[in-house]
Amino acid sequence: MIASVLVANRGEIARRVFRTCRDLGIATVAVHSDADATAPHVREADAAVRLPGDAPADTYLRGDLIVKAALAAGADAVHPGYGFLSENAEFARAVIAAGLTWIGPAPEAIEAMGSKTRAKRLMAEAGVPVLEAGPDDLPLLVKAAAGGGGRGMRVVREAADLEQELAAARAEALSAFGDGEVFLEPYVEDGRHIEVQVLADTHGTVWTLGERDCSVQRRHQKVIEETPAPGITGELRRTLHEAAEAAARAIGYVGAGTVEFLVSADGRPYFLEMNTRLQVEHPVTECVFGVDLVALQLDVAEGGRIPAAPPAPSGHAVEARLYAEDPGRDWQPQTGVLHRFQVPRAPGLRVDAGFGDGDRIGVHYDAMLAKVVAHAPTRPQALRLLARALERARVHGLVTNRDLLVRVLRDSDFAAGRLSTAFLDRLGPAPAVDEDGVRLAALAAALADASGRHPLGGWRNVPSAPQSKTYRAEPGGTEYQVRYRLGRNGLVAEGHPDVRLPAHGPDRVVLEVAGVRRAFDVAVYGDEVCVDGPLGAHRFTALPRFPDPETQLAPGSLLAPMPGTVVRVADVAVGDKVAAGQPLLWLEAMKMEHRVAAPADGVLTALHAEVGRQVDVGAVLAVVQEEESP
């Protein structure tokens, strides 16, 4: 029997496995890089072992160090989670050779499916349709052979770009998975990404636990997943399930795994890959089938026998991945302190989080904060429950994709099940900012600040002098000046002639506008002010009345959007003319490259970047002096 499990991973998936282990009375062991020394998964484990360094290649990709950590901590089993070494056959062999229980499929099965190129050949031999790329099949998709998660993937639309994109994909794949092998397949423009969950034991039983639609993606990484897949025919469902079971049986698969398919616009399925591990999106399957896949993994690893058939499904579940990233700025990942993270509790809601209040999100790893899951009797109910939960969540300190997720969940095409991997490209730009809502939030922030400076809790009975406070909305940068006066006749606020102030305090302000009363919760973290209310969530920086001249930047300064490393610099020099959108340099952060481009036509007057240089967020990278119009 397994008594102690080391999870060879970090963040949300490590915490997820630990939760089941605690429920089963199994001790837990964490491993951590230096950057993760105080991370939640480390704090929650019964024991933790340091992996010196920060980069994945020095820590979570070092199988030898992880095996030593398991032995040193007295673990008798290793769970790989997802990503990192979870699909590395040599790591599985090393775990088994050390006398530890491997909670996953046999190394031979990992090897058979671990390389997408070998897996496609195997499936083609078994009669499963696969995508094959020819020289004239533009657009093409470059994919990493050894991993997923959108890393090492590039779309090539012009033949002239192929070599450059191959090189970039190889470098990214090598950094993320320790293997730079890539391959090509035709890029299906309007297909759906549908996958089937499988679970198999050592006694010949194979389950298929429904299918998940994972079509809503950005940068080839899933954002929203759900089960059952909406709008597919019974015939297609049977085809997918039968092909997934055949794939598992073809390699003698044992444990939890996922067979992924691309379904073309005309309904034809093609095998993409088999992930020989637990998937990020496994919670939706657990909700609908009423199972604990991690507990089943542990049972199978101990030689247990699963029932002949899986439980019957019930209802619909949808999962949204909450990322610390800015969709309006090319999905730039965000770093910093997550001051507060709270999702309201409700029946049918589940939150699998990697971080909590006060945790720091760094530059070294994936930017996913949490997965929020809703389970309800019907799809419309699940979508509504999840959208409302995200709207009401308190997420303070970082820009996230929360608003985008809510837009998708409430989009009419999404509600109708009109899905494809190009869904986000078709979604269009974000709606215009509700200026009245932002100004009311800024007014609430100013009134909460004033209330906090009046310890007796009351306003004077004589009219007060006019008050002024300036806030900068984040991340947009628009400044809002709030002017108001308080006295015996109540609140007089510039720009809000019909506003009343029924209640106030340093943490909560109630405003009545045109007879409608709304409450605004206000939280202050230094100069950062977060306002949550029925009109949305807003984040401001409180600006000083008299700015420090030394903090003023030269016009046209390009600032580092995140901490990172300069990995490439364009062939430009100070004095060159540059065009708007022209790439000047590339930063690597959170295992992805981020382009820094000229904001406008002009002259490059400064370039503070060289390959290998480490930069902090806000560092001046270059200055482009905009050309004056004739």
XYZ file of C-alpha atoms in Angstrom:
630
model
C 0.000 0.000 0.000
C 1.162 3.511 -0.807
C 1.945 5.433 2.387
C 3.701 8.588 1.120
C 3.520 10.324 -2.275
C 5.978 12.821 -3.735
C 4.456 15.046 -6.413
C 7.081 15.853 -9.028
C 5.420 19.149 -9.849
C 4.303 22.473 -8.430
C 1.384 24.870 -8.113
C -2.217 23.907 -8.638
C -1.674 20.283 -9.695
C 0.577 19.533 -6.700
C -2.084 20.948 -4.357
C -4.764 18.952 -6.185
C -2.923 15.644 -5.675
C -2.139 16.511 -2.054
C -5.848 17.088 -1.382
C -6.762 13.540 -2.417
C -3.784 12.103 -0.558
C -4.933 13.802 2.643
C -8.440 12.410 2.138
C -6.969 8.902 1.809
C -4.579 9.209 4.756
C -1.460 9.296 2.564
C 1.521 11.495 3.537
C 2.710 14.115 1.030
C 6.105 15.337 -0.143
C 6.716 18.463 -2.219
C 9.705 19.497 -4.272
C 10.418 23.122 -4.996
C 12.755 25.452 -6.806
C 14.206 28.460 -5.004
C 11.553 30.649 -6.617
C 8.856 28.394 -5.111
C 10.349 28.142 -1.623
C 7.292 29.736 0.006
C 4.686 28.579 -2.519
C 1.367 27.129 -1.276
C 2.143 23.593 -2.411
C 5.301 23.667 -0.297
C 3.470 25.007 2.749
C 0.768 22.335 2.491
C 3.001 19.261 2.140
C 4.069 17.134 5.074
C 7.662 17.400 3.851
C 9.430 19.437 1.180
C 12.757 19.075 -0.609
C 14.630 21.916 -2.291
C 15.744 21.692 -5.922
C 18.463 24.370 -6.166
C 17.883 27.016 -8.822
C 14.942 28.682 -10.510
C 14.847 27.566 -14.149
C 12.803 24.428 -14.949
C 15.858 22.830 -16.582
C 17.694 23.041 -13.250
C 14.790 22.000 -11.031
C 11.495 20.413 -12.094
C 13.070 18.842 -15.185
C 15.870 17.195 -13.183
C 14.558 13.660 -12.756
C 17.685 12.529 -10.917
C 17.210 15.180 -8.236
C 13.524 14.359 -7.854
C 14.197 10.640 -7.348
C 16.822 11.506 -4.724
C 14.311 13.808 -3.050
C 11.707 11.030 -2.883
C 14.183 8.632 -1.292
C 15.483 11.255 1.141
C 11.960 12.162 2.308
C 10.848 8.559 2.666
C 8.240 8.643 -0.096
C 7.293 5.320 -1.610
C 5.490 6.639 -4.709
C 5.806 9.472 -7.229
C 2.934 11.293 -8.939
C 4.137 13.340 -11.927
C 1.189 15.748 -12.259
C 1.120 17.334 -15.715
C 3.820 19.117 -17.696
C 7.508 18.917 -16.792
C 8.493 15.207 -16.580
C 4.983 13.759 -16.582
C 5.421 12.221 -20.042
C 9.100 11.366 -19.805
C 9.634 7.605 -20.088
C 13.193 7.762 -18.747
C 11.985 9.518 -15.618
C 9.335 6.837 -15.106
C 12.017 4.160 -15.485
C 14.251 5.933 -12.973
C 11.404 6.087 -10.445
C 10.663 2.374 -10.851
C 14.367 1.457 -10.762
C 14.667 3.242 -7.415
C 12.047 0.909 -5.960
C 9.306 3.555 -5.936
C 5.743 3.180 -7.221
C 5.143 5.136 -10.417
C 1.626 6.598 -10.470
C 1.213 6.522 -14.213
C 1.378 4.269 -17.259
C 4.292 1.973 -18.035
C 7.366 3.655 -19.524
C 6.787 1.733 -22.751
C 3.309 3.257 -23.113
C 4.691 6.737 -22.411
C 7.360 6.120 -25.020
C 4.825 4.946 -27.584
C 2.704 8.073 -27.205
C 5.230 10.510 -25.735
C 6.525 11.517 -29.139
C 3.661 12.869 -31.207
C 5.385 11.746 -34.388
C 5.657 8.122 -33.213
C 2.129 8.233 -31.804
C 0.699 9.351 -35.135
C 2.449 6.500 -36.934
C 1.096 4.007 -34.396
C -2.456 5.334 -34.718
C -2.283 5.334 -38.512
C -1.279 1.667 -38.391
C -4.303 1.018 -36.149
C -6.607 2.640 -38.699
C -7.226 5.878 -36.783
C -7.303 8.883 -39.156
C -4.395 11.302 -38.658
C -3.337 14.611 -40.159
C -0.354 14.470 -42.499
C 1.459 17.544 -43.831
C 2.722 17.885 -47.393
C 4.934 20.618 -48.870
C 1.961 22.568 -50.208
C -0.280 22.357 -47.149
C -0.037 25.973 -46.006
C -0.949 27.078 -43.444
C 1.140 24.664 -41.375
C 1.328 24.097 -37.653
C 4.748 23.531 -36.080
C 4.398 21.410 -32.932
C 6.743 20.143 -30.242
C 6.987 16.362 -30.334
C 7.571 15.956 -26.597
C 4.993 18.205 -24.921
C 1.904 20.361 -25.087
C 0.330 23.356 -23.380
C 0.847 25.527 -26.452
C 4.626 25.615 -26.013
C 6.747 24.940 -29.056
C 3.834 25.654 -31.393
C 3.799 28.106 -34.299
C 1.412 28.744 -37.195
C 3.175 29.246 -40.525
C 1.174 30.951 -43.271
C 4.031 31.903 -45.593
C 6.685 29.472 -46.828
C 9.359 32.136 -46.288
C 8.640 32.108 -42.534
C 9.026 28.350 -42.075
C 12.700 28.164 -41.091
C 12.425 31.046 -38.620
C 9.347 29.553 -36.939
C 10.923 26.090 -36.815
C 13.939 27.541 -34.993
C 11.760 29.447 -32.530
C 9.586 26.388 -31.846
C 12.638 24.169 -31.286
C 14.113 26.641 -28.792
C 10.846 26.951 -26.870
C 10.297 23.178 -26.826
C 13.836 22.557 -25.582
C 13.334 25.084 -22.769
C 9.944 23.702 -21.715
C 10.422 19.938 -22.175
C 14.144 19.323 -22.531
C 13.535 18.035 -26.083
C 13.739 20.250 -29.168
C 12.112 17.844 -31.646
C 9.270 19.436 -33.646
C 7.080 18.308 -36.535
C 4.609 19.739 -39.025
C 0.943 19.101 -39.673
C -1.728 20.961 -41.656
C -3.298 23.784 -39.664
C -7.056 23.278 -39.627
C -8.488 26.784 -39.467
C -11.950 26.169 -38.114
C -11.765 22.837 -36.319
C -12.795 21.798 -32.837
C -10.477 20.340 -30.223
C -12.280 17.420 -28.568
C -10.648 14.898 -26.266
C -11.690 11.698 -24.506
C -10.728 10.798 -20.936
C -9.595 7.204 -20.508
C -8.796 5.167 -17.412
C -7.433 1.625 -17.497
C -6.337 -0.875 -14.866
C -3.886 -3.768 -14.966
C -6.717 -6.291 -15.362
C -7.775 -5.342 -18.870
C -10.613 -2.908 -18.083
C -10.618 0.368 -20.029
C -13.043 3.202 -19.301
C -13.894 6.142 -21.527
C -15.343 8.853 -19.298
C -17.006 11.130 -21.797
C -15.471 13.747 -24.037
C -14.381 17.312 -23.362
C -14.546 20.243 -25.750
C -11.388 22.347 -25.395
C -11.761 24.503 -28.508
C -11.530 27.938 -26.853
C -7.777 28.521 -26.920
C -5.245 31.309 -27.016
C -1.775 30.690 -28.399
C -2.821 27.031 -28.817
C -3.381 26.754 -25.061
C -6.797 25.848 -23.704
C -8.749 28.513 -21.834
C -12.243 27.037 -21.376
C -13.123 23.335 -21.304
C -16.426 21.551 -20.850
C -18.115 18.167 -20.853
C -20.096 16.823 -22.555
C -19.024 18.488 -25.804
C -21.982 20.556 -27.023
C -23.621 19.975 -30.368
C -21.896 16.780 -31.502
C -23.840 13.860 -32.926
C -24.249 10.530 -31.207
C -22.372 8.914 -34.080
C -19.363 11.225 -33.671
C -19.391 10.659 -29.916
C -19.300 6.875 -30.399
C -16.507 7.197 -32.974
C -14.378 9.293 -30.612
C -14.912 6.978 -27.649
C -14.201 3.836 -29.664
C -11.032 5.338 -31.151
C -9.832 6.440 -27.696
C -10.386 2.978 -26.239
C -8.631 1.390 -29.214
C -5.664 3.739 -28.737
C -5.370 2.783 -25.058
C -5.636 -0.941 -25.753
C -3.126 -0.741 -28.619
C -0.347 0.182 -26.198
C -1.540 -1.722 -23.120
C -2.272 1.532 -21.348
C -2.681 1.625 -17.554
C -3.812 4.650 -15.539
C -5.449 7.947 -16.477
C -4.832 9.433 -19.920
C -6.440 11.548 -22.604
C -6.779 10.959 -26.338
C -7.081 14.229 -28.245
C -8.780 14.753 -31.596
C -9.205 17.598 -34.034
C -12.689 17.580 -35.518
C -12.924 19.415 -38.840
C -15.746 21.807 -39.685
C -17.464 19.002 -41.640
C -17.392 16.698 -38.590
C -14.438 14.438 -39.443
C -12.217 13.497 -36.457
C -8.424 13.235 -36.674
C -6.109 11.874 -33.990
C -3.828 14.568 -32.570
C -2.044 12.956 -29.632
C -2.425 10.950 -26.473
C -1.423 12.621 -23.227
C -0.197 9.866 -20.933
C -1.022 11.739 -17.752
C -3.740 13.650 -15.959
C -5.006 16.712 -17.862
C -5.376 20.243 -16.516
C -9.085 20.048 -17.345
C -9.785 16.768 -15.537
C -12.097 18.436 -12.928
C -14.993 18.771 -15.383
C -14.937 15.003 -15.921
C -14.780 14.407 -12.176
C -17.824 16.639 -11.639
C -19.992 15.013 -14.318
C -19.045 11.403 -13.518
C -18.783 11.809 -9.753
C -15.283 10.340 -9.521
C -11.888 11.324 -8.116
C -9.415 10.613 -10.909
C -6.402 11.053 -8.635
C -7.820 8.505 -6.180
C -8.407 6.140 -9.108
C -4.822 6.682 -10.291
C -3.572 5.707 -6.843
C -5.847 2.654 -6.732
C -4.693 1.478 -10.161
C -1.032 2.028 -9.220
C -1.583 -0.266 -6.233
C -2.953 -2.961 -8.562
C -6.616 -2.330 -7.841
C -9.424 -3.366 -10.171
C -11.882 -0.750 -11.437
C -15.531 -1.756 -12.054
C -16.468 -3.108 -15.454
C -18.179 0.146 -16.455
C -17.770 3.767 -15.327
C -20.491 5.622 -13.420
C -23.258 7.236 -15.451
C -22.687 10.923 -16.257
C -24.892 13.615 -14.743
C -25.298 17.231 -15.823
C -22.822 19.563 -17.476
C -19.528 21.019 -16.238
C -17.434 23.884 -17.588
C -14.006 25.062 -16.459
C -12.311 28.434 -16.953
C -8.585 28.913 -16.512
C -7.867 32.168 -14.704
C -4.509 33.511 -15.840
C -2.389 36.419 -14.644
C -2.146 37.905 -18.117
C -3.398 40.873 -20.097
C -5.471 39.811 -23.138
C -5.462 43.407 -24.382
C -1.671 43.412 -24.647
C -1.033 40.224 -26.602
C -1.620 38.026 -23.545
C 1.379 39.417 -21.684
C 1.856 37.446 -18.445
C 1.762 39.487 -15.258
C 3.983 39.201 -12.214
C 3.656 40.554 -8.727
C 1.781 39.961 -5.495
C -1.696 38.462 -5.527
C -3.009 40.522 -2.638
C -6.358 38.773 -2.480
C -7.969 35.842 -4.268
C -11.472 34.823 -3.290
C -14.213 33.161 -5.320
C -17.677 33.124 -3.726
C -18.833 29.720 -2.543
C -21.975 28.260 -4.090
C -23.380 24.792 -4.747
C -21.850 23.402 -7.935
C -18.726 25.605 -7.831
C -15.200 24.220 -7.483
C -11.903 26.130 -7.381
C -8.519 24.452 -7.910
C -5.996 27.196 -7.177
C -2.236 27.344 -7.267
C -2.009 30.579 -5.289
C -3.731 32.403 -2.449
C -3.756 35.734 -0.650
C -0.312 37.331 -0.458
C 1.457 34.900 -2.801
C 3.902 36.232 -5.375
C 3.535 35.241 -9.017
C 6.994 35.145 -10.560
C 8.457 35.061 -14.016
C 9.730 31.495 -14.169
C 6.583 29.403 -14.612
C 3.102 29.257 -16.063
C 0.823 32.215 -15.289
C -2.285 30.199 -14.356
C -3.695 31.284 -10.999
C -6.594 28.865 -10.723
C -9.258 26.817 -12.450
C -12.849 27.740 -11.641
C -15.381 24.995 -12.403
C -19.184 25.032 -12.437
C -21.369 21.903 -12.484
C -25.115 22.141 -13.035
C -27.956 20.036 -14.457
C -27.798 21.829 -17.829
C -25.208 23.660 -19.897
C -26.939 27.075 -19.739
C -27.115 26.807 -15.946
C -23.429 25.873 -15.699
C -22.384 28.771 -17.944
C -24.438 31.262 -15.942
C -23.113 29.960 -12.612
C -19.495 30.166 -13.755
C -19.811 33.627 -15.327
C -21.397 35.031 -12.173
C -18.771 33.439 -9.925
C -15.964 34.991 -11.962
C -17.650 38.397 -11.925
C -18.001 38.316 -8.145
C -14.493 37.007 -7.477
C -12.022 39.224 -5.658
C -8.744 39.185 -7.598
C -6.503 41.967 -6.333
C -2.982 42.897 -7.379
C -2.681 41.573 -10.931
C -4.259 42.001 -14.331
C -6.055 38.779 -15.294
C -8.116 37.365 -18.142
C -11.230 37.327 -15.925
C -13.245 39.816 -18.030
C -12.449 37.901 -21.209
C -13.633 34.645 -19.650
C -16.932 36.238 -18.669
C -17.350 37.653 -22.193
C -16.852 34.193 -23.690
C -19.237 32.491 -21.281
C -21.942 35.056 -22.111
C -21.288 35.217 -25.850
C -24.227 34.157 -28.003
C -22.095 31.985 -30.315
C -20.534 30.217 -27.350
C -23.947 29.694 -25.763
C -25.168 28.182 -29.045
C -22.207 25.777 -29.163
C -20.655 27.353 -32.272
C -17.099 26.549 -31.245
C -13.731 26.250 -32.954
C -10.079 26.792 -32.167
C -10.427 30.199 -33.873
C -13.184 31.284 -31.480
C -11.165 33.964 -29.673
C -9.955 35.404 -32.988
C -13.592 35.885 -33.984
C -14.679 37.282 -30.646
C -13.531 40.746 -31.637
C -12.197 43.586 -29.489
C -13.277 44.125 -25.921
C -16.257 46.457 -25.457
C -15.583 50.098 -24.756
C -14.831 51.018 -21.163
C -17.885 52.063 -19.166
C -16.593 55.512 -18.228
C -19.468 56.208 -15.834
C -18.791 52.957 -14.029
C -15.064 53.718 -13.716
C -15.767 57.242 -12.439
C -18.187 55.917 -9.829
C -15.577 53.374 -8.714
C -12.974 56.142 -8.470
C -15.440 58.266 -6.467
C -16.020 55.336 -4.110
C -12.249 54.957 -3.678
C -11.870 58.649 -2.834
C -14.765 58.583 -0.334
C -13.399 55.452 1.343
C -10.022 57.176 1.644
C -11.641 60.259 3.176
C -13.663 58.084 5.555
C -10.509 56.355 6.713
C -8.996 59.714 7.583
C -11.951 60.625 9.838
C -11.573 58.319 12.865
C -14.842 59.483 14.446
C -16.657 58.100 11.421
C -18.787 61.144 10.719
C -18.669 64.124 8.412
C -18.659 67.663 9.701
C -21.970 69.488 10.077
C -20.668 72.466 8.180
C -19.866 72.356 4.483
C -16.363 71.020 3.885
C -13.842 72.423 1.492
C -13.827 70.834 -1.971
C -11.718 67.665 -2.083
C -9.698 66.390 -5.041
C -8.090 63.033 -5.638
C -6.518 61.595 -8.813
C -6.460 57.908 -9.725
C -4.881 56.112 -12.662
C -6.889 53.151 -13.937
C -4.829 49.995 -14.453
C -3.775 48.625 -16.836
C -5.162 51.214 -19.276
C -3.426 54.215 -17.704
C -6.339 56.668 -18.001
C -6.333 59.215 -15.175
C -9.516 60.184 -13.333
C -9.685 63.263 -11.141
C -12.376 63.039 -8.488
C -13.787 66.286 -7.099
C -16.383 66.298 -4.334
C -17.612 68.190 -1.287
C -19.321 66.845 1.822
C -21.422 68.709 4.331
C -24.806 69.013 6.023
C -26.635 68.630 2.719
C -24.790 65.477 1.778
C -22.452 64.720 -1.109
C -21.811 67.015 -4.041
C -19.634 65.251 -6.614
C -18.447 66.843 -9.829
C -19.858 64.961 -12.811
C -22.411 63.148 -10.650
C -25.219 65.627 -9.964
C -27.702 62.954 -8.832
C -25.455 60.915 -6.524
C -26.200 60.379 -2.824
C -24.068 58.807 -0.098
C -26.276 56.606 2.146
C -23.332 54.897 3.886
C -19.568 55.008 3.921
C -16.509 53.529 5.553
C -12.835 52.857 4.752
C -13.700 49.443 3.241
C -17.198 49.932 1.842
C -19.061 52.824 0.252
C -22.721 52.833 -0.743
C -23.711 55.218 -3.533
C -27.200 55.975 -4.736
C -27.418 57.228 -8.314
C -30.747 58.210 -9.840
C -32.539 56.235 -7.164
C -30.459 53.040 -7.623
C -28.325 52.056 -4.642
C -25.081 50.114 -5.133
C -22.342 49.008 -2.732
C -18.636 49.252 -3.584
C -16.002 47.294 -1.638
C -12.662 49.109 -1.442
C -9.303 47.535 -0.594
C -6.046 49.491 -0.378
C -2.541 48.061 -0.773
C -0.104 50.966 -0.585
C -0.815 53.162 -3.600
C -2.928 50.417 -5.227
C -6.685 50.618 -4.750
C -9.071 47.818 -5.772
C -12.778 48.543 -6.050
C -15.283 45.702 -6.497
C -18.916 46.438 -7.162
C -21.939 45.558 -9.276
C -20.541 47.646 -12.141
C -17.370 45.577 -12.319
C -13.949 45.283 -10.718
C -11.512 48.162 -11.054
C -7.892 48.640 -10.064
C -6.382 52.092 -9.571
C -3.111 53.675 -8.603
C -3.598 56.629 -6.279
C -1.449 59.432 -7.673
C 0.333 62.010 -5.501
C -0.838 65.604 -5.705
C 2.635 66.757 -6.739
C 4.503 64.202 -8.936
C 8.231 63.768 -8.395
C 10.022 65.247 -11.449
C 12.718 62.571 -11.177
C 10.187 59.872 -11.968
C 9.212 61.382 -15.312
C 10.255 59.325 -18.328
C 11.305 60.488 -21.753
C 8.406 60.465 -24.242
C 8.367 57.258 -26.265
C 10.038 55.140 -23.580
C 9.394 51.408 -23.971
C 9.218 49.743 -20.568
C 9.674 46.081 -19.739
C 6.132 44.746 -19.217
C 7.436 42.008 -16.904
C 10.703 40.766 -15.409
C 12.561 38.660 -17.938
C 15.640 38.015 -20.015
C 16.480 39.657 -23.328
C 16.833 36.731 -25.747
C 16.939 38.561 -29.085
C 17.580 42.075 -30.337
C 16.514 43.226 -33.781
C 19.020 44.482 -36.327
C 18.535 48.145 -35.406
C 20.774 50.871 -34.033
C 20.299 54.209 -32.319
C 19.450 56.801 -34.960
C 17.557 54.372 -37.212
C 14.041 55.128 -38.344
C 11.549 52.524 -37.138
C 7.926 51.869 -38.028
C 4.995 51.347 -35.713
C 4.795 47.664 -34.739
C 8.368 46.913 -35.831
C 9.955 44.402 -33.419
C 12.914 45.827 -31.516
C 13.690 43.024 -29.062
C 12.263 39.876 -27.447
C 11.957 39.024 -23.759
C 11.638 35.515 -22.377
C 9.378 35.179 -19.354
C 7.179 32.367 -18.041
C 8.639 29.992 -20.652
C 7.389 32.094 -23.576
C 8.870 34.800 -25.785
C 7.305 38.273 -25.783
C 7.941 40.802 -28.509
C 8.643 44.462 -27.698
C 7.790 46.641 -30.690
C 7.962 50.308 -31.646
C 4.764 52.076 -30.524
C 4.765 54.518 -33.451
C 6.744 55.648 -36.494
C 9.816 57.504 -35.325
C 13.537 57.459 -34.596
C 15.198 55.061 -32.187
C 16.991 57.406 -29.785
C 18.021 54.852 -27.140
C 18.378 51.062 -26.911
C 19.158 49.622 -23.477
C 19.107 45.931 -24.341
C 21.575 43.177 -25.053
C 21.104 39.426 -25.268
C 21.249 37.788 -21.852
C 20.441 40.934 -19.899
C 18.018 40.430 -16.982
C 15.478 43.251 -16.695
C 12.931 44.161 -14.044
C 9.371 45.200 -14.768
C 9.262 48.881 -15.716
C 12.896 49.024 -16.877
C 13.429 51.312 -19.887
C 14.351 49.089 -22.839
C 14.325 51.612 -25.664
C 13.126 55.097 -26.590
C 11.377 55.896 -29.866
C 10.971 59.587 -30.607
C 7.785 59.910 -32.601
C 8.009 61.734 -35.908
C 6.094 64.982 -36.044
C 3.387 65.277 -38.670
C 4.340 67.650 -41.504
